[in-house]
Short mmCIF file of C-alpha atoms and ligand atoms in Angstrom, two decimals:
data_model
loop_
_atom_site.label_atom_id
_atom_site.label_comp_id
_atom_site.label_asym_id
_atom_site.label_seq_id
_atom_site.Cartn_x
_atom_site.Cartn_y
_atom_site.Cartn_z
CA MET A 47 124.41 116.69 92.21
CA VAL A 48 123.20 113.41 93.69
CA LEU A 49 126.57 111.82 92.92
CA HIS A 50 128.65 114.86 93.82
CA GLY A 51 131.49 113.82 96.14
CA ARG A 52 130.05 110.33 96.59
CA ARG A 53 132.70 107.64 96.83
CA ILE A 54 131.99 104.77 94.48
CA VAL A 55 134.11 101.63 94.23
CA LEU A 56 133.80 100.46 90.62
CA GLY A 57 134.59 96.75 90.45
CA VAL A 58 135.46 95.48 86.98
CA THR A 59 135.63 91.75 86.34
CA GLY A 60 136.93 89.71 83.45
CA GLY A 61 134.35 89.74 80.68
CA ILE A 62 134.42 91.25 77.22
CA ALA A 63 132.00 93.94 78.49
CA ALA A 64 134.83 95.28 80.70
CA TYR A 65 135.48 97.88 77.99
CA LYS A 66 132.05 99.38 78.75
CA ALA A 67 133.11 99.90 82.38
CA VAL A 68 135.36 102.66 81.03
CA GLU A 69 132.29 104.55 79.81
CA VAL A 70 130.45 103.93 83.09
CA CYS A 71 133.49 105.29 84.94
CA ARG A 72 133.61 108.41 82.78
CA ARG A 73 129.92 109.13 83.27
CA LEU A 74 130.16 108.73 87.05
CA VAL A 75 133.18 111.04 87.25
CA ASP A 76 131.42 113.59 85.00
CA ALA A 77 128.49 113.50 87.44
CA GLY A 78 130.87 114.48 90.25
CA ALA A 79 131.44 111.07 91.87
CA HIS A 80 134.80 110.01 93.31
CA VAL A 81 135.41 106.73 91.51
CA VAL A 82 137.83 104.17 92.94
CA PRO A 83 138.38 101.44 90.35
CA VAL A 84 139.17 97.86 91.34
CA MET A 85 139.97 95.35 88.62
CA THR A 86 140.18 91.59 88.95
CA ALA A 87 143.06 89.72 87.31
CA GLY A 88 140.62 88.58 84.61
CA ALA A 89 139.54 92.13 83.82
CA GLU A 90 143.13 93.07 83.01
CA HIS A 91 142.94 90.75 80.00
CA PHE A 92 140.14 92.86 78.55
CA VAL A 93 140.92 96.47 79.42
CA GLY A 94 144.16 98.25 80.23
CA ARG A 95 144.57 99.57 83.75
CA THR A 96 146.03 102.80 82.31
CA THR A 97 142.75 103.56 80.53
CA LEU A 98 140.66 103.15 83.64
CA SER A 99 143.20 104.93 85.87
CA ALA A 100 143.22 107.91 83.50
CA LEU A 101 139.44 108.32 83.69
CA ALA A 102 138.82 107.42 87.34
CA SER A 103 139.49 109.57 90.41
CA GLU A 104 142.26 107.28 91.69
CA PRO A 105 144.61 104.76 90.09
CA VAL A 106 143.23 101.27 89.56
CA GLN A 107 143.83 98.75 92.32
CA THR A 108 144.05 95.09 91.50
CA SER A 109 145.66 93.33 94.40
CA LEU A 110 145.36 92.96 98.14
CA TRP A 111 149.10 93.57 98.35
CA ASP A 112 149.90 96.43 95.96
CA GLU A 113 149.34 99.58 98.01
CA ALA A 114 150.82 101.31 101.01
CA SER A 115 147.82 100.76 103.28
CA PRO A 116 148.23 97.55 105.25
CA ILE A 117 144.52 96.76 105.09
CA PRO A 118 143.13 97.77 101.67
CA HIS A 119 140.74 94.83 101.68
CA THR A 120 138.57 96.46 104.34
CA ARG A 121 139.44 100.13 103.80
CA LEU A 122 137.92 100.40 100.31
CA GLY A 123 134.65 98.79 101.36
CA GLN A 124 134.38 100.72 104.61
CA GLN A 125 134.90 104.09 102.93
CA ALA A 126 132.59 103.50 99.98
CA ASP A 127 129.17 105.11 99.62
CA LEU A 128 128.37 102.45 97.04
CA VAL A 129 130.06 99.46 95.42
CA LEU A 130 129.21 98.91 91.76
CA VAL A 131 130.37 95.82 89.88
CA ALA A 132 130.12 96.24 86.09
CA PRO A 133 130.49 93.84 84.44
CA ALA A 134 129.92 91.10 87.02
CA THR A 135 130.92 87.66 85.77
CA ALA A 136 129.33 84.37 86.87
CA ARG A 137 132.48 83.74 88.91
CA LEU A 138 132.18 87.02 90.81
CA LEU A 139 128.48 86.44 91.53
CA ALA A 140 129.24 82.94 92.82
CA ALA A 141 132.12 84.10 95.02
CA TYR A 142 130.07 86.97 96.43
CA ALA A 143 127.03 84.77 97.08
CA ALA A 144 129.24 82.19 98.82
CA GLY A 145 131.08 84.84 100.85
CA LEU A 146 134.46 83.96 99.39
CA SER A 147 137.20 86.54 99.69
CA THR A 148 139.75 85.53 97.10
CA ASP A 149 140.83 88.90 95.71
CA LEU A 150 140.58 92.63 96.42
CA LEU A 151 137.11 93.01 94.87
CA THR A 152 135.50 90.13 96.76
CA ASN A 153 137.18 91.34 99.97
CA THR A 154 135.78 94.81 99.36
CA LEU A 155 132.28 93.41 98.76
CA LEU A 156 132.41 91.47 102.02
CA ALA A 157 133.82 94.38 104.00
CA THR A 158 131.28 97.00 102.92
CA ARG A 159 128.05 98.08 104.56
CA ALA A 160 127.30 100.39 101.62
CA PRO A 161 124.68 99.50 99.02
CA VAL A 162 125.94 97.18 96.28
CA ILE A 163 124.87 97.07 92.63
CA VAL A 164 125.93 94.19 90.38
CA CYS A 165 125.55 94.31 86.60
CA PRO A 166 125.90 90.76 85.28
CA ALA A 167 127.21 90.12 81.77
CA MET A 168 127.80 86.67 80.29
CA HIS A 169 126.71 84.32 77.53
CA THR A 170 123.02 83.39 77.49
CA GLU A 171 123.68 79.76 78.47
CA MET A 172 125.63 80.90 81.52
CA TRP A 173 123.04 83.56 82.39
CA GLU A 174 120.24 80.97 82.27
CA ASN A 175 122.17 78.39 84.27
CA PRO A 176 120.31 77.64 87.51
CA ALA A 177 123.55 78.05 89.49
CA VAL A 178 123.89 81.64 88.30
CA GLN A 179 120.20 82.38 88.86
CA ASP A 180 120.33 80.87 92.36
CA ASN A 181 123.35 83.00 93.22
CA LEU A 182 121.54 86.10 91.98
CA ALA A 183 118.44 85.18 93.99
CA THR A 184 120.65 84.85 97.09
CA LEU A 185 122.25 88.24 96.45
CA ARG A 186 118.88 89.89 95.81
CA ARG A 187 117.52 88.44 99.05
CA ARG A 188 120.44 90.10 100.85
CA GLY A 189 119.55 93.49 99.37
CA VAL A 190 122.01 93.59 96.48
CA GLN A 191 120.61 95.53 93.49
CA VAL A 192 120.87 93.72 90.18
CA VAL A 193 120.89 95.58 86.86
CA GLU A 194 119.75 92.82 84.52
CA PRO A 195 121.65 92.25 81.30
CA GLU A 196 120.05 93.06 77.97
CA GLU A 197 119.30 91.02 74.86
CA GLY A 198 121.73 91.60 72.03
CA ARG A 199 124.94 90.65 70.34
CA LEU A 200 127.43 88.86 72.56
CA ALA A 201 131.10 88.00 72.18
CA GLY A 202 131.95 85.47 69.45
CA GLY A 203 128.97 86.47 67.26
CA ASP A 204 126.34 84.90 69.55
CA SER A 205 123.14 86.72 70.30
CA GLY A 206 120.75 86.54 73.28
CA LYS A 207 120.28 87.78 76.82
CA GLY A 208 123.49 88.46 78.70
CA ARG A 209 124.85 91.69 77.27
CA LEU A 210 125.87 94.22 79.92
CA ALA A 211 123.19 96.87 80.53
CA ALA A 212 123.81 100.15 78.72
CA PRO A 213 126.03 102.59 80.67
CA GLU A 214 123.15 105.08 81.01
CA ARG A 215 121.00 102.40 82.67
CA ILE A 216 123.79 101.57 85.09
CA VAL A 217 124.39 105.21 85.99
CA ALA A 218 120.63 105.79 86.40
CA GLU A 219 120.54 102.88 88.88
CA VAL A 220 123.48 104.37 90.81
CA GLU A 221 121.62 107.70 90.98
CA ARG A 222 118.45 105.95 92.10
CA VAL A 223 120.24 104.05 94.86
CA LEU A 224 122.22 107.06 96.14
CA GLY A 225 119.59 109.75 95.56
CA PRO A 226 116.97 111.03 98.01
CA LYS A 227 114.01 108.67 98.15
CA ASP A 228 111.30 111.24 98.63
CA LEU A 229 109.08 109.99 95.79
CA VAL A 230 108.92 106.28 96.60
CA GLY A 231 105.44 104.92 95.90
CA VAL A 232 104.45 108.11 94.05
CA HIS A 233 103.10 107.92 90.49
CA VAL A 234 104.42 110.88 88.50
CA VAL A 235 102.98 111.58 85.06
CA VAL A 236 105.07 113.90 82.88
CA SER A 237 104.15 115.26 79.46
CA ALA A 238 107.01 116.17 77.14
CA GLY A 239 107.63 117.59 73.68
CA GLY A 240 105.61 119.75 71.33
CA THR A 241 102.35 118.53 69.82
CA ARG A 242 102.00 118.21 66.04
CA GLU A 243 98.63 119.10 64.54
CA PRO A 244 98.00 117.79 61.01
CA ILE A 245 97.32 120.14 58.12
CA ASP A 246 97.20 117.27 55.61
CA ALA A 247 98.70 113.80 55.27
CA VAL A 248 102.30 115.11 55.38
CA ARG A 249 102.27 118.60 56.93
CA VAL A 250 101.83 119.63 60.55
CA VAL A 251 101.59 122.71 62.74
CA ALA A 252 104.42 122.16 65.23
CA ASN A 253 106.61 124.05 67.68
CA ARG A 254 110.25 124.08 68.74
CA SER A 255 109.96 122.08 71.97
CA SER A 256 112.63 119.34 72.17
CA GLY A 257 111.10 117.45 75.11
CA LYS A 258 114.44 117.50 76.97
CA GLN A 259 113.08 119.26 80.07
CA GLY A 260 110.22 116.78 80.45
CA TYR A 261 112.59 113.82 80.02
CA ALA A 262 114.94 115.30 82.64
CA ILE A 263 112.01 115.56 85.07
CA ALA A 264 111.08 111.93 84.36
CA ALA A 265 114.69 110.78 84.95
CA GLU A 266 114.96 112.75 88.19
CA ALA A 267 111.60 111.44 89.47
CA LEU A 268 112.74 107.86 88.74
CA ALA A 269 116.02 108.47 90.58
CA ARG A 270 114.00 109.62 93.60
CA GLY A 271 111.97 106.40 93.62
CA ALA A 272 108.83 107.44 91.70
CA ARG A 273 106.89 105.36 89.19
CA VAL A 274 106.92 107.44 86.03
CA THR A 275 104.73 107.58 82.94
CA LEU A 276 105.93 109.86 80.13
CA VAL A 277 103.29 111.13 77.72
CA THR A 278 105.59 112.12 74.90
CA THR A 279 105.61 113.40 71.35
CA VAL A 280 109.37 112.88 70.86
CA GLU A 281 111.65 109.87 70.52
CA LEU A 282 114.49 110.71 72.89
CA PRO A 283 116.03 107.72 74.72
CA LEU A 284 113.52 106.75 77.39
CA PRO A 285 114.85 107.22 80.95
CA PRO A 286 115.39 103.67 82.28
CA GLY A 287 112.30 102.55 84.16
CA ALA A 288 109.85 105.04 82.61
CA VAL A 289 106.73 103.84 80.80
CA ALA A 290 106.13 105.76 77.56
CA ARG A 291 102.74 106.80 76.15
CA PRO A 292 103.59 108.09 72.68
CA VAL A 293 101.19 110.74 71.34
CA GLU A 294 101.26 113.28 68.56
CA THR A 295 98.36 115.76 68.73
CA ALA A 296 96.86 117.80 71.58
CA ALA A 297 93.75 115.62 71.38
CA GLU A 298 95.83 112.43 71.81
CA MET A 299 97.74 114.01 74.66
CA GLN A 300 94.49 115.01 76.33
CA ALA A 301 93.10 111.46 75.99
CA ALA A 302 96.28 109.96 77.49
CA LEU A 303 96.29 112.42 80.41
CA ASP A 304 92.58 112.04 81.07
CA ASP A 305 93.27 108.32 81.35
CA LEU A 306 96.36 108.63 83.58
CA ALA A 307 95.67 111.69 85.76
CA PRO A 308 92.88 110.22 87.93
CA THR A 309 95.37 107.80 89.51
CA ALA A 310 98.48 110.03 89.33
CA ASP A 311 99.86 111.65 92.47
CA VAL A 312 101.81 114.28 90.55
CA VAL A 313 101.23 115.57 87.01
CA VAL A 314 103.90 117.74 85.39
CA MET A 315 102.78 119.33 82.11
CA ALA A 316 106.13 120.12 80.55
CA ALA A 317 104.79 119.62 77.02
CA ALA A 318 104.37 122.54 74.66
CA VAL A 319 100.80 121.93 73.58
CA ALA A 320 99.67 123.73 70.44
CA ASP A 321 97.16 126.43 71.22
CA PHE A 322 95.63 126.26 67.72
CA ARG A 323 95.08 123.46 65.24
CA PRO A 324 93.66 123.29 61.71
CA VAL A 325 89.89 122.80 61.81
CA HIS A 326 90.13 120.22 59.01
CA ALA A 327 93.12 118.05 58.12
CA ALA A 328 93.05 117.08 54.42
CA ASP A 329 93.09 113.29 53.90
CA GLY A 330 95.80 113.29 51.25
CA LYS A 331 98.60 115.74 50.48
CA ILE A 332 97.38 119.21 49.46
CA LYS A 333 98.77 119.75 45.95
CA LYS A 334 100.95 122.78 45.31
CA GLU A 335 99.25 123.23 41.94
CA MET A 336 95.96 124.01 43.71
CA GLY A 337 97.40 127.31 44.96
CA VAL A 338 98.13 128.61 48.46
CA PRO A 339 95.61 126.95 50.79
CA GLU A 340 93.71 128.83 53.43
CA ILE A 341 94.22 127.06 56.75
CA VAL A 342 91.53 127.84 59.26
CA LEU A 343 92.59 127.29 62.86
CA GLU A 344 90.59 126.52 65.99
CA PRO A 345 91.70 126.48 69.65
CA THR A 346 92.86 123.18 71.12
CA PRO A 347 91.48 122.08 74.49
CA ASP A 348 93.50 123.44 77.42
CA ILE A 349 94.55 120.09 78.87
CA LEU A 350 96.10 121.51 82.01
CA ALA A 351 93.06 123.65 82.83
CA GLY A 352 90.95 120.49 82.51
CA LEU A 353 93.27 118.60 84.88
CA GLY A 354 93.14 121.55 87.30
CA ALA A 355 89.34 121.51 87.30
CA ALA A 356 89.33 117.75 88.02
CA LYS A 357 92.20 117.78 90.55
CA ARG A 358 91.88 115.31 93.42
CA PRO A 359 92.72 116.36 96.99
CA GLY A 360 96.37 115.60 97.58
CA GLN A 361 97.25 115.60 93.88
CA VAL A 362 100.00 118.00 92.83
CA LEU A 363 99.66 119.71 89.46
CA VAL A 364 102.61 121.48 87.83
CA GLY A 365 102.43 123.65 84.70
CA PHE A 366 105.04 125.38 82.59
CA ALA A 367 104.84 128.93 81.30
CA ALA A 368 107.10 129.83 78.39
CA GLU A 369 107.00 133.59 78.19
CA THR A 370 108.79 136.36 76.37
CA SER A 371 107.64 139.22 78.65
CA ASP A 372 106.03 139.85 82.08
CA LEU A 373 107.28 136.44 83.22
CA ILE A 374 106.05 136.30 86.80
CA ALA A 375 102.76 138.18 86.30
CA ASN A 376 101.76 135.90 83.40
CA ALA A 377 102.86 132.78 85.28
CA GLU A 378 100.90 133.73 88.40
CA SER A 379 97.79 134.40 86.37
CA LYS A 380 98.09 130.93 84.71
CA LEU A 381 98.67 129.31 88.10
CA ARG A 382 95.39 130.73 89.42
CA ARG A 383 93.37 130.27 86.23
CA LYS A 384 94.35 126.62 85.82
CA ASN A 385 94.17 125.70 89.55
CA LEU A 386 97.84 124.63 89.72
CA ASP A 387 100.09 124.03 92.72
CA LEU A 388 103.26 125.13 90.94
CA ILE A 389 104.17 126.82 87.71
CA VAL A 390 107.64 126.78 86.19
CA ALA A 391 108.15 130.01 84.27
CA ASN A 392 110.92 130.55 81.78
CA ASP A 393 111.80 133.52 79.61
CA VAL A 394 112.34 131.73 76.31
CA SER A 395 113.76 134.87 74.71
CA ALA A 396 116.83 134.76 77.02
CA PRO A 397 120.02 133.09 75.68
CA GLY A 398 120.42 129.38 76.56
CA VAL A 399 116.89 129.15 77.96
CA GLY A 400 114.04 126.81 77.08
CA PHE A 401 113.29 125.22 73.72
CA GLN A 402 115.98 122.95 72.23
CA HIS A 403 118.75 123.97 74.65
CA ASP A 404 120.35 121.59 77.13
CA THR A 405 120.16 124.39 79.69
CA ASN A 406 117.34 126.36 81.21
CA ALA A 407 116.71 129.14 83.74
CA VAL A 408 113.39 129.25 85.56
CA THR A 409 111.34 130.81 88.29
CA ILE A 410 109.19 128.32 90.17
CA VAL A 411 106.05 130.02 91.43
CA ARG A 412 104.04 128.28 94.12
CA ALA A 413 100.34 128.82 94.85
CA GLY A 414 100.33 131.26 97.73
CA GLY A 415 103.10 133.38 96.28
CA ASP A 416 106.49 131.84 97.13
CA THR A 417 108.96 131.95 94.25
CA ILE A 418 112.29 130.18 93.70
CA THR A 419 114.66 131.35 90.99
CA VAL A 420 117.05 128.86 89.42
CA SER A 421 119.64 130.57 87.23
CA LEU A 422 121.03 129.07 84.01
CA THR A 423 121.93 125.42 84.56
CA ASP A 424 121.40 122.01 82.94
CA LYS A 425 117.87 120.69 82.60
CA ARG A 426 118.48 117.89 85.12
CA ALA A 427 119.31 120.50 87.81
CA ILE A 428 116.10 122.35 86.89
CA ALA A 429 114.24 119.04 87.24
CA ARG A 430 115.72 118.59 90.72
CA ALA A 431 114.54 122.05 91.80
CA VAL A 432 111.04 121.42 90.37
CA LEU A 433 110.72 118.09 92.19
CA ASP A 434 112.10 119.62 95.43
CA SER A 435 109.19 122.08 95.20
CA VAL A 436 106.76 119.24 94.42
CA CYS A 437 107.94 117.45 97.58
CA ASP A 438 107.52 120.66 99.60
CA VAL A 439 103.93 120.98 98.37
CA ARG A 440 103.26 117.31 99.18
CA ALA A 441 104.71 117.75 102.68
CA ALA A 442 102.54 120.85 103.24
CA LEU A 443 99.44 118.94 102.08
CA THR A 444 100.27 116.16 104.56
CA SER A 445 100.74 118.50 107.51
CA PHE A 446 97.61 120.47 106.56
CA ASP A 447 95.11 117.62 106.59
CA GLY A 448 97.14 115.02 108.49
CA THR A 449 96.89 112.44 105.71
CA GLN A 450 99.44 111.14 103.29
CA PRO A 451 98.80 112.75 99.89
O1 C5P B 154 98.47 129.09 78.77
P1 C5P B 154 99.75 128.46 78.32
O2 C5P B 154 99.61 127.68 77.06
O3 C5P B 154 100.93 129.38 78.24
O4 C5P B 154 100.10 127.44 79.52
C1 C5P B 154 101.20 126.60 79.46
C2 C5P B 154 100.93 125.35 80.26
O5 C5P B 154 99.67 124.82 79.89
C3 C5P B 154 101.95 124.26 79.98
O6 C5P B 154 102.15 123.50 81.16
C4 C5P B 154 101.26 123.44 78.88
O7 C5P B 154 101.69 122.08 78.93
C5 C5P B 154 99.80 123.58 79.24
N1 C5P B 154 98.87 123.59 78.09
C6 C5P B 154 97.90 122.63 77.99
N2 C5P B 154 97.02 122.63 76.93
C7 C5P B 154 97.07 123.59 76.01
C8 C5P B 154 98.03 124.61 76.10
C9 C5P B 154 98.94 124.57 77.15
O8 C5P B 154 97.85 121.73 78.82
N3 C5P B 154 96.21 123.57 75.01
#
């Protein structure tokens, strides 16, 4: 949604990582962006222009002189919503820092007023060279966003810092730069996944939560400028920029949230916390030969209710309600009982909804009675709607008491 219809010039320069630009291009187009690829002469040694043209929204351009428009060197930059260079070689960084306009890409960079992201990729020695670092410092000072390279295997069997950032990190940065910035300076704590409560050394009481909805909320909050801590029971790829607090049981999740919530501006409890846990977990493995064990359960602490009772003025607390009947009535009762600002209710018995799916359909109920229904869509779109509501609540809190929440 954030990228829908946005015009992105994707500059590709001549490094071995140019093949990864193809994946970046595909992801941007899938997200709805209009991608205009520009390759340098060097890049053409590493990736075929047909490949990139086939995946992008327009054919690749490589030269100042190869298209009908008499002034492509300014047109591309002027029309862009964002210029992304991935990979950016040491040569490109130097030319851009010096203001040289030697080819179509450097011309475009000089002619644009849109935000620019560069994703350097080169051998470690080159990356660490003071000339390269000085050029990057110059570009950063001018407002250029830099997606730092990663440590890893490089061309020719070398290993070290200099490998192009993963495509998902690059796309996340594009979303962050182009997205609404309504959560800048806001600390959002999100819990995700189902808790696992030990029966013995190997067995657990668990549930079907995949954690995908919580991770989507974390990714969306990051894209909107928030600082995000994810209290998580699952090992999905961490959204770039999030800080993870891995936990397993309800008690561990409660300890992590009790630690984080006092300084959080927004807490979203997307985790499926077990309601019951075994009273005693056996130290070793319960042997089959000992017969069917009797497992006595006790209630877990209601973490969210505890956070609601301790809620600071200005803090926004969001709960989830997975229901199989009486969706809204049950959600409203939880909202009141747990002192929440918002509750996200989903009917987990409906097809494609909730646990383990990539899609969800929810009704967002706000304290005071407003409801917003979001029909079946991907979990990132649900995350967007939830955070839109969070921002509405924050804005209402500001106008109510005149202070910034
Ligand atoms: O009452 P119910 O368990 O349906 O409420 C669901 C909401 O409460 C979710 O946001 C879930 O993360 C939270 N919860 C909790 N601690 C529990 C049980 C649920 O924080 N022990």
